[in-house]
mmCIF file of C-alpha atoms in Angstrom:
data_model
loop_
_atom_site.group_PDB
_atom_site.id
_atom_site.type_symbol
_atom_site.label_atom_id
_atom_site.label_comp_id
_atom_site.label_asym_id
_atom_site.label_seq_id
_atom_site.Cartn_x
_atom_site.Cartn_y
_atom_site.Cartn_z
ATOM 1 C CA UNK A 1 52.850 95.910 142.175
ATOM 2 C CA UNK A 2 54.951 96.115 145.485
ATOM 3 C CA UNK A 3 57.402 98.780 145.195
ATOM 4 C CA UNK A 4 61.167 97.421 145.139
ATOM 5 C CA UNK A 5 63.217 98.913 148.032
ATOM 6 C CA UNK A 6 66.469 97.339 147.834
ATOM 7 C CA UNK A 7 68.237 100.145 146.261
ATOM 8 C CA UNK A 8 66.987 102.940 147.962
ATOM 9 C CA UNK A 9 67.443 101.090 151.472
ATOM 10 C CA UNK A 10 71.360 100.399 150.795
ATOM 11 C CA UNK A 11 71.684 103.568 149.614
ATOM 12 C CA UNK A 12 70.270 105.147 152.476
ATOM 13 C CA UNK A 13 72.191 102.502 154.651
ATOM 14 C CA UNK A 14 75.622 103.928 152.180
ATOM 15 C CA UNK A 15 75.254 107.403 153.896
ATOM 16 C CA UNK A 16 75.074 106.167 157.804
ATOM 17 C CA UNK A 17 70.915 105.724 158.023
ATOM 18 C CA UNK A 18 69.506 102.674 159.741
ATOM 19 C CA UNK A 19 66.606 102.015 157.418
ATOM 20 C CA UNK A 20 63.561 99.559 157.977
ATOM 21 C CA UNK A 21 60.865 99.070 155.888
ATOM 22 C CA UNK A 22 56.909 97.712 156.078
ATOM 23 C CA UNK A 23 54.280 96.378 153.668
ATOM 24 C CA UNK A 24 51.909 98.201 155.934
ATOM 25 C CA UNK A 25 51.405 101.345 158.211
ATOM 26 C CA UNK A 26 50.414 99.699 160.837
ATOM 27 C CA UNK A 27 53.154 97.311 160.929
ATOM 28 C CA UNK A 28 55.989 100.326 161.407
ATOM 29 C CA UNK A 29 53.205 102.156 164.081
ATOM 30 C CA UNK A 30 53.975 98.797 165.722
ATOM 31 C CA UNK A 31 57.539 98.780 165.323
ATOM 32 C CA UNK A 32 57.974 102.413 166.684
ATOM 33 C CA UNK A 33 55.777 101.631 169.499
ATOM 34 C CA UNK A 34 58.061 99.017 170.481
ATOM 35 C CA UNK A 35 61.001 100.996 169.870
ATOM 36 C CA UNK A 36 60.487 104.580 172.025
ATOM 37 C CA UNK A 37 59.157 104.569 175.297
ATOM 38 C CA UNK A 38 59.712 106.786 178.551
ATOM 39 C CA UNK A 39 60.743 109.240 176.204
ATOM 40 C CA UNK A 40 60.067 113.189 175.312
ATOM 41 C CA UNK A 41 58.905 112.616 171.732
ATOM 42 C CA UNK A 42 58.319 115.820 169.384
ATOM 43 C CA UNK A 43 56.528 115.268 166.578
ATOM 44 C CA UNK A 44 56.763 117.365 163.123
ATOM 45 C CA UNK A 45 54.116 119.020 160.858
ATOM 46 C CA UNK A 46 52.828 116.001 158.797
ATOM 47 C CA UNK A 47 49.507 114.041 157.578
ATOM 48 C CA UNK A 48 51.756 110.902 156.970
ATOM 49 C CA UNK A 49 51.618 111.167 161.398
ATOM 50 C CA UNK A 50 47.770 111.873 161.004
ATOM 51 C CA UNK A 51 46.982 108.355 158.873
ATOM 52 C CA UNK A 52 49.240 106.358 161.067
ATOM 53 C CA UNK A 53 47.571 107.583 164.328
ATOM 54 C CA UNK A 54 50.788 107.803 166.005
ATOM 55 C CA UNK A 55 50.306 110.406 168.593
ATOM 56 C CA UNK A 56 47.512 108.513 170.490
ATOM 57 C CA UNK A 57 49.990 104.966 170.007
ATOM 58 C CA UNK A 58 53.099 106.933 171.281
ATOM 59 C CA UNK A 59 51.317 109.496 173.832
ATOM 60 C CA UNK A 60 50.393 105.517 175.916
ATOM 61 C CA UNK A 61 54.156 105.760 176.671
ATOM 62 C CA UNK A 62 55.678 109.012 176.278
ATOM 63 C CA UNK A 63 55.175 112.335 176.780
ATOM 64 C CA UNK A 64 54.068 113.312 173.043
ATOM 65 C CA UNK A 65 54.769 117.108 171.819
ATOM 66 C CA UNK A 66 52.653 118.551 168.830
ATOM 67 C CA UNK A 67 51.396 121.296 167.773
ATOM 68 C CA UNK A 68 48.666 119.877 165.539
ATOM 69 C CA UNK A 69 47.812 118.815 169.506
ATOM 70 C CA UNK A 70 49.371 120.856 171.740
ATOM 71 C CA UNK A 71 48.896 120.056 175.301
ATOM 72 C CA UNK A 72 46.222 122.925 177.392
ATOM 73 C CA UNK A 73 48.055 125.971 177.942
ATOM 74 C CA UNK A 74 50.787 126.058 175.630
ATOM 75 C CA UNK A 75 50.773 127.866 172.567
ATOM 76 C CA UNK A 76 51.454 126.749 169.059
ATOM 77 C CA UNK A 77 54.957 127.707 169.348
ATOM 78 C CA UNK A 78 55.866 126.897 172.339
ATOM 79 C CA UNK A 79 54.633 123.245 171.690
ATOM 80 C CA UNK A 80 57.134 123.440 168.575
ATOM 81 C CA UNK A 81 59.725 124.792 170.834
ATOM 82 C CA UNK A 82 59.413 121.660 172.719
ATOM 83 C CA UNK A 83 59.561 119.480 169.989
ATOM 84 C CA UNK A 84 62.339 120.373 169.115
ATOM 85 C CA UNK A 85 63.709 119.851 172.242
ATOM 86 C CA UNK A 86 62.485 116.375 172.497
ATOM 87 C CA UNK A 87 64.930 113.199 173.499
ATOM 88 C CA UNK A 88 62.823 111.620 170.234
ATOM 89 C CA UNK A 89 61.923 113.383 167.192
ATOM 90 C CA UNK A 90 59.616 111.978 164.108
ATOM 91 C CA UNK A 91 58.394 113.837 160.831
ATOM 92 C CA UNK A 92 57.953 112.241 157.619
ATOM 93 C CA UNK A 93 59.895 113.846 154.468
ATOM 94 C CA UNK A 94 58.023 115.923 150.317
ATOM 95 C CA UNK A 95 61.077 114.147 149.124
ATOM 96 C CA UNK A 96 63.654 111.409 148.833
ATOM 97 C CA UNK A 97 65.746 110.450 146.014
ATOM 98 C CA UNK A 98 66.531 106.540 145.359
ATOM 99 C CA UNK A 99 70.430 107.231 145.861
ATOM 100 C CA UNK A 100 68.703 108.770 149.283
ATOM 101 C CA UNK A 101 68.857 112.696 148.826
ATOM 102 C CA UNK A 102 66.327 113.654 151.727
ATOM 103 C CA UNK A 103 64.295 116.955 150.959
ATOM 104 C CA UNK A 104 62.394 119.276 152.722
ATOM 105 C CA UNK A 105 60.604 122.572 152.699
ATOM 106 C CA UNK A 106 58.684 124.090 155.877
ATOM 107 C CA UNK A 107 57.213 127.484 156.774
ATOM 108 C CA UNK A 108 58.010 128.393 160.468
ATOM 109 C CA UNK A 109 61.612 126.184 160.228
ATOM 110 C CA UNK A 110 60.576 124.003 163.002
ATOM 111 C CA UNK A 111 60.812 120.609 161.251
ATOM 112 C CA UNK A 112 63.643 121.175 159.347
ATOM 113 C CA UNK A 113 65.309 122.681 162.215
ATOM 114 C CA UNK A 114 64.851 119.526 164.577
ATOM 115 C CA UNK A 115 65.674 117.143 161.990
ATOM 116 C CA UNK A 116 68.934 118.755 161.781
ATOM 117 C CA UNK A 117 69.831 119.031 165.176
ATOM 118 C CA UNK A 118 68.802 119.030 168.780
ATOM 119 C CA UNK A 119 67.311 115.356 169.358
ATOM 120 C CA UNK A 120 69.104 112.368 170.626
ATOM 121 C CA UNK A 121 66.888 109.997 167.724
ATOM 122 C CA UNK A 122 65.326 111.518 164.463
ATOM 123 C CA UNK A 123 63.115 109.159 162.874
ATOM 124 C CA UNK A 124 62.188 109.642 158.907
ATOM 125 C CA UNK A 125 58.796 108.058 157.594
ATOM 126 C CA UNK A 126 58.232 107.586 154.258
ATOM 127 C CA UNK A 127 55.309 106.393 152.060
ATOM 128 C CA UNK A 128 56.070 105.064 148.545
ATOM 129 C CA UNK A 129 54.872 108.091 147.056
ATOM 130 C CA UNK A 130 57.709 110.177 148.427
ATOM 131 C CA UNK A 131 60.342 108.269 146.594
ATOM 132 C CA UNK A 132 61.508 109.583 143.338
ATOM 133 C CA UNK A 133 63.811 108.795 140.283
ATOM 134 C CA UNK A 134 66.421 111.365 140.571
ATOM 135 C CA UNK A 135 67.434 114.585 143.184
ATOM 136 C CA UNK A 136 65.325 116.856 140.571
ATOM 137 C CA UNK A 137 62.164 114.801 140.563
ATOM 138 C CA UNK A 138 62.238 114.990 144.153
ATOM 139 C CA UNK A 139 62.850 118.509 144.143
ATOM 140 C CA UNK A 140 60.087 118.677 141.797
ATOM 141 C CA UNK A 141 57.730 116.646 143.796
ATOM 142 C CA UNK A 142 58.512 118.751 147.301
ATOM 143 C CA UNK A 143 57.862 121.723 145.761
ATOM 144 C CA UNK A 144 55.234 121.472 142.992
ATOM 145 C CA UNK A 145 53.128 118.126 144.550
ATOM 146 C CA UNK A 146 53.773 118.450 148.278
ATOM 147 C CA UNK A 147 53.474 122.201 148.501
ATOM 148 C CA UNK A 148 50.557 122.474 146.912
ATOM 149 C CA UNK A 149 48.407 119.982 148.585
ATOM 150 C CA UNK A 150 49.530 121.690 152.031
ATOM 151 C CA UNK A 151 48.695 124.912 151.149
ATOM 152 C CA UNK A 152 45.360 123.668 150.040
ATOM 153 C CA UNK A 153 44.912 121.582 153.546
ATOM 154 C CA UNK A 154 45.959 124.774 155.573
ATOM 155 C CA UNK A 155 43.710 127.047 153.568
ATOM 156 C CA UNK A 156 46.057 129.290 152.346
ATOM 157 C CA UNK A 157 45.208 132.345 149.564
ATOM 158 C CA UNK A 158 48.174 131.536 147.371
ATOM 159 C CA UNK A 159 48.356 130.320 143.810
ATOM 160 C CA UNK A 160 48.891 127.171 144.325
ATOM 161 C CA UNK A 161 46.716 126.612 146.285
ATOM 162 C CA UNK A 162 44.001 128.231 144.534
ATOM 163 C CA UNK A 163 44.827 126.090 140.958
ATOM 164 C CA UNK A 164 46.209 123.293 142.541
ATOM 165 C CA UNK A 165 48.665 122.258 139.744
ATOM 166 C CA UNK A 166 52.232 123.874 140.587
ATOM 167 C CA UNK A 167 54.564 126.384 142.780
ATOM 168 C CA UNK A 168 54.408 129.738 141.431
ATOM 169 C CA UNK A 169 57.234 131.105 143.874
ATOM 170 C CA UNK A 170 54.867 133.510 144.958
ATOM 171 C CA UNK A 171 55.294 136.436 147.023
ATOM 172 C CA UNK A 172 52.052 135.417 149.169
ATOM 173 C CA UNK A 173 52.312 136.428 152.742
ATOM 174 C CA UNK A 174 50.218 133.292 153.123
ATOM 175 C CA UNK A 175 53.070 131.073 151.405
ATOM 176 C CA UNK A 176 54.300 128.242 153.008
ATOM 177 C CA UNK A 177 57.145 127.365 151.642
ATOM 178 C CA UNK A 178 60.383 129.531 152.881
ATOM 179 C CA UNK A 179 62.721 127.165 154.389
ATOM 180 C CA UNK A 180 63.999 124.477 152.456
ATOM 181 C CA UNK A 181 66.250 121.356 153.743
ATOM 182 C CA UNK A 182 68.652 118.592 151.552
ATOM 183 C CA UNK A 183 70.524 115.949 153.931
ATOM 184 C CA UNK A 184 73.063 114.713 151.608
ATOM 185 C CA UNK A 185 74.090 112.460 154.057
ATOM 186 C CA UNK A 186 73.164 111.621 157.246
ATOM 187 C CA UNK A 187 74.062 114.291 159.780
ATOM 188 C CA UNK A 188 76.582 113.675 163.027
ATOM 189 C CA UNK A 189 75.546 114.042 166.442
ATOM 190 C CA UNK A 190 72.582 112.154 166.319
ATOM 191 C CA UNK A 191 71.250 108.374 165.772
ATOM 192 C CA UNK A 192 68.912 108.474 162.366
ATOM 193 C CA UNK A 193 66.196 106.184 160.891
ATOM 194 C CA UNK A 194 64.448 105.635 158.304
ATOM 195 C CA UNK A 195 61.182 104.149 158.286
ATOM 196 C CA UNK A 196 60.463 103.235 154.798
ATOM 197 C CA UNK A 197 56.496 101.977 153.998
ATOM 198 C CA UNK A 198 55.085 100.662 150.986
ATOM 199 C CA UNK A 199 51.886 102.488 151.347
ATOM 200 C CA UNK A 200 50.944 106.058 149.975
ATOM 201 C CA UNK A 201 51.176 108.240 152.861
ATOM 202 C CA UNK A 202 51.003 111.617 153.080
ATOM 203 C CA UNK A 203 51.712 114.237 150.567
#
């Protein structure tokens, strides 16, 4: 069954967001391609950019900033430095509420930091599976669904990572999760969109 986006979309649209949305994740890859070029593009921790294959789409036209690929010389942080700096920025979200409460929690504070300010353009992508009930379930979901299956993909000696199941608010110095990030609304200063995808993407 095709998930029904009209809600979520004009509540999104209620708090300032452009919002689009695609059967397909191909079909926004597409649409973004068409969308950003010439531009310094930084690009946020996130597996929902992995399965879409964006960097190689976007890096055709742009100069591309990640540190999942960081360019020859640069370190890790540096290359999130200059993401954050970027003209362009694009991360996907563990969390968004159908009346459009965005969440999100991050180690290093990179990717909540640029969505919040610095670019000129912040884009949002977001599978299906991101989108919850209420502001608790999405809560719920960033922290006990997403964080988990990060800390498991990064390798990380913490509980949940280890059983899999839940967030222990653990004292790990391997934990992940230490910054955390709600957008109410859509912030000033910038132009935001929402790419909304009716595909699981991501965790």
């Amino acid at each position: 069954m095709k998930y029904d986006f009209t809600n979520i979309k004009a509540n999104l649209e209620k708090k300032g967001y452009k919002v689009c949305v695609f059967d397909k994740k191909e079909n926004a890859a597409k649409y973004l391609d068409s969308q950003i070029s010439g531009k310094t593009v930084g690009f946020g921790g996130s597996v929902t950019l992995h399965e879409m294959n964006l960097y190689d789409i976007l890096l055709k036209n742009n100069n591309v900033l990640w540190h999942d690929r960081k360019p020859e010389g640069m370190s890790i942080m540096e290359a999130r430095t200059e993401a954050c700096r970027a003209e362009v920025y694009i991360s996907s979200v563990n969390g968004i509420s159908e009346d459009g409460q965005i969440i999100n929690i991050d180690n290093t504070g990179n990717r909540v930091a640029a969505i919040s300010y610095g670019p000129n353009k912040v884009y949002l992508i977001i599978g299906v599976n991101k989108i919850a009930p209420d502001f608790e379930s999405a809560m719920y979901r960033a922290r006990n669904i997403a964080g988990p299956l990060n800390a498991q993909r990064l390798k990380r000696n913490t509980p949940c990572a280890v059983k899999g199941d839940k967030c222990y608010d653990c004292a790990s110095p391997e934990r992940i999760c230490r910054n955390l990030s709600v957008l109410w609304e859509k912030p000033t200063g910038a132009e935001y969109e929402i790419i909304l995808i009716d595909e699981k993407l991501g965790y």
